[in-house]
PDB file of C-alpha atoms in Angstrom:
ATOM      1  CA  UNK A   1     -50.501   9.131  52.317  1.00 97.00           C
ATOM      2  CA  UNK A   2     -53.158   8.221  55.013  1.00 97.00           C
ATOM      3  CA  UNK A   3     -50.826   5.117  56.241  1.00 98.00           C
ATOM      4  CA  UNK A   4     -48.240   8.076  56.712  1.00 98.00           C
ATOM      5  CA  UNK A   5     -50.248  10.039  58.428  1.00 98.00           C
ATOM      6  CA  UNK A   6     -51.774   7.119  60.362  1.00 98.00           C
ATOM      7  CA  UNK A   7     -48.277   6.367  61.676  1.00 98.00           C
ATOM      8  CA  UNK A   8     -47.422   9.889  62.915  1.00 98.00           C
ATOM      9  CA  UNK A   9     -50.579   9.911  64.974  1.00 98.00           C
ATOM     10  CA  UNK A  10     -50.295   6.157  66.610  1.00 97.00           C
ATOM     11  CA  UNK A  11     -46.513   6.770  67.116  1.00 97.00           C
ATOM     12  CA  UNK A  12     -46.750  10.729  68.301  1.00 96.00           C
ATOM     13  CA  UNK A  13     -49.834   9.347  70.938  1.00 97.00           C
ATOM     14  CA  UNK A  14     -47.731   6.685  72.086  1.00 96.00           C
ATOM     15  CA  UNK A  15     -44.513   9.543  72.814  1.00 94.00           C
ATOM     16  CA  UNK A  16     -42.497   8.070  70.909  1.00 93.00           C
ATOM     17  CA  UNK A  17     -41.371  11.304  68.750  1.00 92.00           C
ATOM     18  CA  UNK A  18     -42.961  14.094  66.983  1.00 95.00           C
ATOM     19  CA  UNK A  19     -46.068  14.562  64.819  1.00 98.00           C
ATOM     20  CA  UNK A  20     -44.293  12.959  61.791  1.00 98.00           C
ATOM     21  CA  UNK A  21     -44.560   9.648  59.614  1.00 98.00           C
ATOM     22  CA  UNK A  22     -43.267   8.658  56.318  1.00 98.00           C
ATOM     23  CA  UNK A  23     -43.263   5.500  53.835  1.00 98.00           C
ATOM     24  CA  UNK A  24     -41.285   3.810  51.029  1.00 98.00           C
ATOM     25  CA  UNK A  25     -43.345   2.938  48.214  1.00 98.00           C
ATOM     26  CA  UNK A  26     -41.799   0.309  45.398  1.00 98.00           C
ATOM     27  CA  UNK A  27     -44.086  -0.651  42.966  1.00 98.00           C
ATOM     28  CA  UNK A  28     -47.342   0.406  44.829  1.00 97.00           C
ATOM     29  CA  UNK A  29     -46.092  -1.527  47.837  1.00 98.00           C
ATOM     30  CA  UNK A  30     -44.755  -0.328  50.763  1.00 98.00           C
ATOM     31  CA  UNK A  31     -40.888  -1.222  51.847  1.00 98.00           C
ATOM     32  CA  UNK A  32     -40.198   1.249  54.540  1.00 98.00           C
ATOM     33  CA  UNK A  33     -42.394   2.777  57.215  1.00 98.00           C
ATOM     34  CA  UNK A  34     -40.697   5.147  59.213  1.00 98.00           C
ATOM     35  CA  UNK A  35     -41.764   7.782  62.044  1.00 98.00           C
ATOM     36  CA  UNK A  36     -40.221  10.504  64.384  1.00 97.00           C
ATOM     37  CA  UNK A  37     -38.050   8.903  66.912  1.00 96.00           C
ATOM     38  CA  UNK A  38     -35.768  11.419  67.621  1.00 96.00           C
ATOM     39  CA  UNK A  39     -36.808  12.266  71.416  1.00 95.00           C
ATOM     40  CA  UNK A  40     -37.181   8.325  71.951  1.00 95.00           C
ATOM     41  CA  UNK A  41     -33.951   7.312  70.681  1.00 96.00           C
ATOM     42  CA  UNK A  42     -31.465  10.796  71.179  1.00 96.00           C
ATOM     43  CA  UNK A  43     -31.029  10.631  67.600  1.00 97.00           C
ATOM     44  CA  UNK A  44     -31.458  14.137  66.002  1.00 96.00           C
ATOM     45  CA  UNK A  45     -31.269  12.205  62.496  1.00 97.00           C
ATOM     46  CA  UNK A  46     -34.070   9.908  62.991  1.00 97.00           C
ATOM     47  CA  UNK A  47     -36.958  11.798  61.098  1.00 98.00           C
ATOM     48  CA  UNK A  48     -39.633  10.381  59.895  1.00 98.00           C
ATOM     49  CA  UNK A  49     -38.232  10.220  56.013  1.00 98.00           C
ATOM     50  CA  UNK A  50     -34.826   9.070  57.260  1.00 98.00           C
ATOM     51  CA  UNK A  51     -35.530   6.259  59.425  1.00 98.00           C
ATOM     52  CA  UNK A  52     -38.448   5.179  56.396  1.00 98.00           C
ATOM     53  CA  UNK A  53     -35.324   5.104  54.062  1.00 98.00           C
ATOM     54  CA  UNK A  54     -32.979   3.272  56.044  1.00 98.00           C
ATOM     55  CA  UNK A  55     -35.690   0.439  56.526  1.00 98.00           C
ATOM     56  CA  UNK A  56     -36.815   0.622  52.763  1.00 98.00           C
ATOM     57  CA  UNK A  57     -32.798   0.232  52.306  1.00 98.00           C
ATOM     58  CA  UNK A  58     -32.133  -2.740  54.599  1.00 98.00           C
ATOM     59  CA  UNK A  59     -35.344  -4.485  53.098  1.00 98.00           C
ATOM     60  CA  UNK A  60     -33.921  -4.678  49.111  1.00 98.00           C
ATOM     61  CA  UNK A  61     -31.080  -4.431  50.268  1.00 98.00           C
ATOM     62  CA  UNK A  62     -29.483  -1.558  48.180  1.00 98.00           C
ATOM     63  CA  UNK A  63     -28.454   2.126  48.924  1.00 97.00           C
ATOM     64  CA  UNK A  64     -30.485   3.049  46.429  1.00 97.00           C
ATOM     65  CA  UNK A  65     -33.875   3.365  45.899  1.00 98.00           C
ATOM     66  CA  UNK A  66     -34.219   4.755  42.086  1.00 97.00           C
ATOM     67  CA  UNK A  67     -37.906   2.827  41.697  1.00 97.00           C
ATOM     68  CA  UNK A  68     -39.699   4.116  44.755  1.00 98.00           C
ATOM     69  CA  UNK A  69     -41.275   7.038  45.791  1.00 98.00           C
ATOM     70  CA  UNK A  70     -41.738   8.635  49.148  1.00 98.00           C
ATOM     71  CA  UNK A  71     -44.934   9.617  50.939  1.00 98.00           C
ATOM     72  CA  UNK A  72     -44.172  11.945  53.994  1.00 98.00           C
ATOM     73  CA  UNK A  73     -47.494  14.053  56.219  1.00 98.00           C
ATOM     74  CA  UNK A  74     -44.816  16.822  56.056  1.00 98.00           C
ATOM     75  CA  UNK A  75     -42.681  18.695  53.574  1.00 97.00           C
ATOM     76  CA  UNK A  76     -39.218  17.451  54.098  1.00 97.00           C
ATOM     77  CA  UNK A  77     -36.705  19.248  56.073  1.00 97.00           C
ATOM     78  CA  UNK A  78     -33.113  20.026  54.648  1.00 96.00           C
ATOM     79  CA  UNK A  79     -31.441  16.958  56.232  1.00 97.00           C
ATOM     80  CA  UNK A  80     -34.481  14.327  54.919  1.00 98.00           C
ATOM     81  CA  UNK A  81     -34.802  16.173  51.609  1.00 97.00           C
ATOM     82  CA  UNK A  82     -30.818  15.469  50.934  1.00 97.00           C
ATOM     83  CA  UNK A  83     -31.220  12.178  51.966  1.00 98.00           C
ATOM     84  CA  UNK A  84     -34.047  11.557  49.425  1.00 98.00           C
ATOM     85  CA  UNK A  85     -31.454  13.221  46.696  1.00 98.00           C
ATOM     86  CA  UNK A  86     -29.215  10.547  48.353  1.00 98.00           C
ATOM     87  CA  UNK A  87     -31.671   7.572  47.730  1.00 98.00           C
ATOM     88  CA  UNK A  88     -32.343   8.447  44.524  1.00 98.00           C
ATOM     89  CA  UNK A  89     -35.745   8.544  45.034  1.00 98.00           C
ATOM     90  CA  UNK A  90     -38.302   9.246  42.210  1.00 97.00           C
ATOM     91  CA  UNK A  91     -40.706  11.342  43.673  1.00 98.00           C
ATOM     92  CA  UNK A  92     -42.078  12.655  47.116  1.00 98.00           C
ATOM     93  CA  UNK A  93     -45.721  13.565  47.898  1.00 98.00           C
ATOM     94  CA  UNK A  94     -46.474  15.425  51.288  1.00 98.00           C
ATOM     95  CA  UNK A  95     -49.311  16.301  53.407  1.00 98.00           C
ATOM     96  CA  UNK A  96     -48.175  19.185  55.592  1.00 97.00           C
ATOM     97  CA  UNK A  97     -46.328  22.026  54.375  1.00 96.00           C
ATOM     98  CA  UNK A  98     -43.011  23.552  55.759  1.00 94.00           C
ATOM     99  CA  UNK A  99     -44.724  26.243  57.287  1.00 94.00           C
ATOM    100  CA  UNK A 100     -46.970  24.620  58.508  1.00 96.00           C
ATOM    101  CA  UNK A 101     -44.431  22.391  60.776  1.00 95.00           C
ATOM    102  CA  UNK A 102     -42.844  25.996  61.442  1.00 93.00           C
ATOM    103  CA  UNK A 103     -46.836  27.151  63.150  1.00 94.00           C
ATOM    104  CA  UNK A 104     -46.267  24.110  65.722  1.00 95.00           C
ATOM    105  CA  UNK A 105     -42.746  25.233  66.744  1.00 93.00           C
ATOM    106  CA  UNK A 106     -40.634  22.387  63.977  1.00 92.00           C
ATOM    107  CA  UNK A 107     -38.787  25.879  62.081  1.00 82.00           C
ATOM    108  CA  UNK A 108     -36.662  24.457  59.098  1.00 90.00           C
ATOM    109  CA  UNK A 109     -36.415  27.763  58.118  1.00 89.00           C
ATOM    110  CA  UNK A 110     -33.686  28.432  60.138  1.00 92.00           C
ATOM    111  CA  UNK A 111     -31.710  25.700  58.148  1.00 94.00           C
ATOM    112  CA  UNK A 112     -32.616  26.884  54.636  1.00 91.00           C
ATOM    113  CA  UNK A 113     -31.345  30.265  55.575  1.00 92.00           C
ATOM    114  CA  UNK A 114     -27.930  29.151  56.690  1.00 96.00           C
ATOM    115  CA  UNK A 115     -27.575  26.974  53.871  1.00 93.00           C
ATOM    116  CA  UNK A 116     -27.693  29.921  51.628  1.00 94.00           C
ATOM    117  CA  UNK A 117     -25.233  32.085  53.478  1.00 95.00           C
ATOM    118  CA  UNK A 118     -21.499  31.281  52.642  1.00 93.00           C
ATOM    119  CA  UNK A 119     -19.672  29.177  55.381  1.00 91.00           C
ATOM    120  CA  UNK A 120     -17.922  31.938  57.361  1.00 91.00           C
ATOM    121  CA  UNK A 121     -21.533  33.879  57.834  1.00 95.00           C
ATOM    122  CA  UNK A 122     -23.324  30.587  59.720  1.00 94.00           C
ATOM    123  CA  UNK A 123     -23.737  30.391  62.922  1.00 96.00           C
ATOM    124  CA  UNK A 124     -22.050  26.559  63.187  1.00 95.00           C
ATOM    125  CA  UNK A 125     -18.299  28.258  62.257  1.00 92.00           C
ATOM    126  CA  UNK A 126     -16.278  26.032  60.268  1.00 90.00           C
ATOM    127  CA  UNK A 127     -12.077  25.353  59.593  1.00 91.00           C
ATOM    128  CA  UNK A 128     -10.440  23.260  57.093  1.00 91.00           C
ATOM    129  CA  UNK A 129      -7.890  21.460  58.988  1.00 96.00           C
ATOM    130  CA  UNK A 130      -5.127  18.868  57.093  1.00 97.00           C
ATOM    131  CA  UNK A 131      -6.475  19.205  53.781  1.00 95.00           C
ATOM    132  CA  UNK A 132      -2.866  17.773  51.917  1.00 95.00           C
ATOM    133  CA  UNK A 133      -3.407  14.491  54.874  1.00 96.00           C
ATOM    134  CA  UNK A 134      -7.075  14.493  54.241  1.00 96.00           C
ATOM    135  CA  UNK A 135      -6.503  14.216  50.355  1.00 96.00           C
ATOM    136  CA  UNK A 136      -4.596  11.048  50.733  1.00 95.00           C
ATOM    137  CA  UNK A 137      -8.350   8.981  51.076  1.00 95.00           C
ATOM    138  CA  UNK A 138      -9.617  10.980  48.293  1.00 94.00           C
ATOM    139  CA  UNK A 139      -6.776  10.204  46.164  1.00 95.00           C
ATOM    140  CA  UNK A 140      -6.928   6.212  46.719  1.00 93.00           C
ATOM    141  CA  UNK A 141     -10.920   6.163  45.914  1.00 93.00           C
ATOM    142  CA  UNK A 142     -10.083   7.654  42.926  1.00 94.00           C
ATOM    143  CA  UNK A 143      -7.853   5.093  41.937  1.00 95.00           C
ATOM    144  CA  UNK A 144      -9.670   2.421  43.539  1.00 95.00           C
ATOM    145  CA  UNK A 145     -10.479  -0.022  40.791  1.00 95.00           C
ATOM    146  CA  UNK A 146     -13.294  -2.312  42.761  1.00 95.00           C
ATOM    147  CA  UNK A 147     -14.838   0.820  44.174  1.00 90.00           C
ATOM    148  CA  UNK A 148     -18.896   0.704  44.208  1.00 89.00           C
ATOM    149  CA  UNK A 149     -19.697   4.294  43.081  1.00 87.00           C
ATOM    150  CA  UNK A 150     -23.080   6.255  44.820  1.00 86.00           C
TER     151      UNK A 150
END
């Protein structure tokens, strides 16, 4: 947790995100370090958990990452939390809690309330479009025989 932490200060001193860092742990040894880069790289996906995954990924080469754990210095948002569903991950240990991100202006909250409310009532308005073309993908991964499932 303090090499987590460590990370968020270094790279949020050196501007190169926010006040976030998060690690990969297989095995008591680390395989990803990640940090905030979303104002450094205009990537609204590169948290601190994601970007940690992605280089915990490339490293053992596998999408996922059943024998690891991840240590964040914040409570996961939404996005990062589904993406550690995503890894598979084992566990996750944080530092900083949700509301505590929400004191210093990072408000999740806002997420976790529109994931609750049914699709018509959020405030990003979705439409199915082509759903009998669409299906056509859906039906040839299900028949797929050489298919890698995740």
């Amino acid at each position: 947790m303090r090499e987590a932490i460590r990370i968020a200060l270094q790279k949020m001193r050196r501007n190169h995100g926010g006040p976030f860092g998060a690690l990969v742990v297989r095995h008591g040894q680390i395989v990803g370090r990640g940090w905030n880069c979303v104002t450094s790289t205009n990537d609204p996906t590169a948290h601190a958990e994601v970007v940690a995954i992605r280089a915990a990924c490339r490293r053992l080469k596998t999408f996922q990452l059943t024998d690891c754990e991840l240590y964040s210095n914040c409570e996961p948002c939404p996005m990062c939390l589904a993406a550690c569903y995503w890894a598979r991950l084992q566990r996750i240990y944080y530092g900083n809690t949700r509301q505590d991100a929400a004191r210093i202006h990072f408000d999740d909250e806002f997420i976790y309330r529109q994931l609750a409310l049914p699709a018509a009532r959020r405030n990003i308005r979705m439409k199915q479009l082509l759903r009998k073309e669409a299906a056509e993908a859906f039906a040839e991964w299900a028949a797929k025989p050489d298919k890698t499932l995740y």
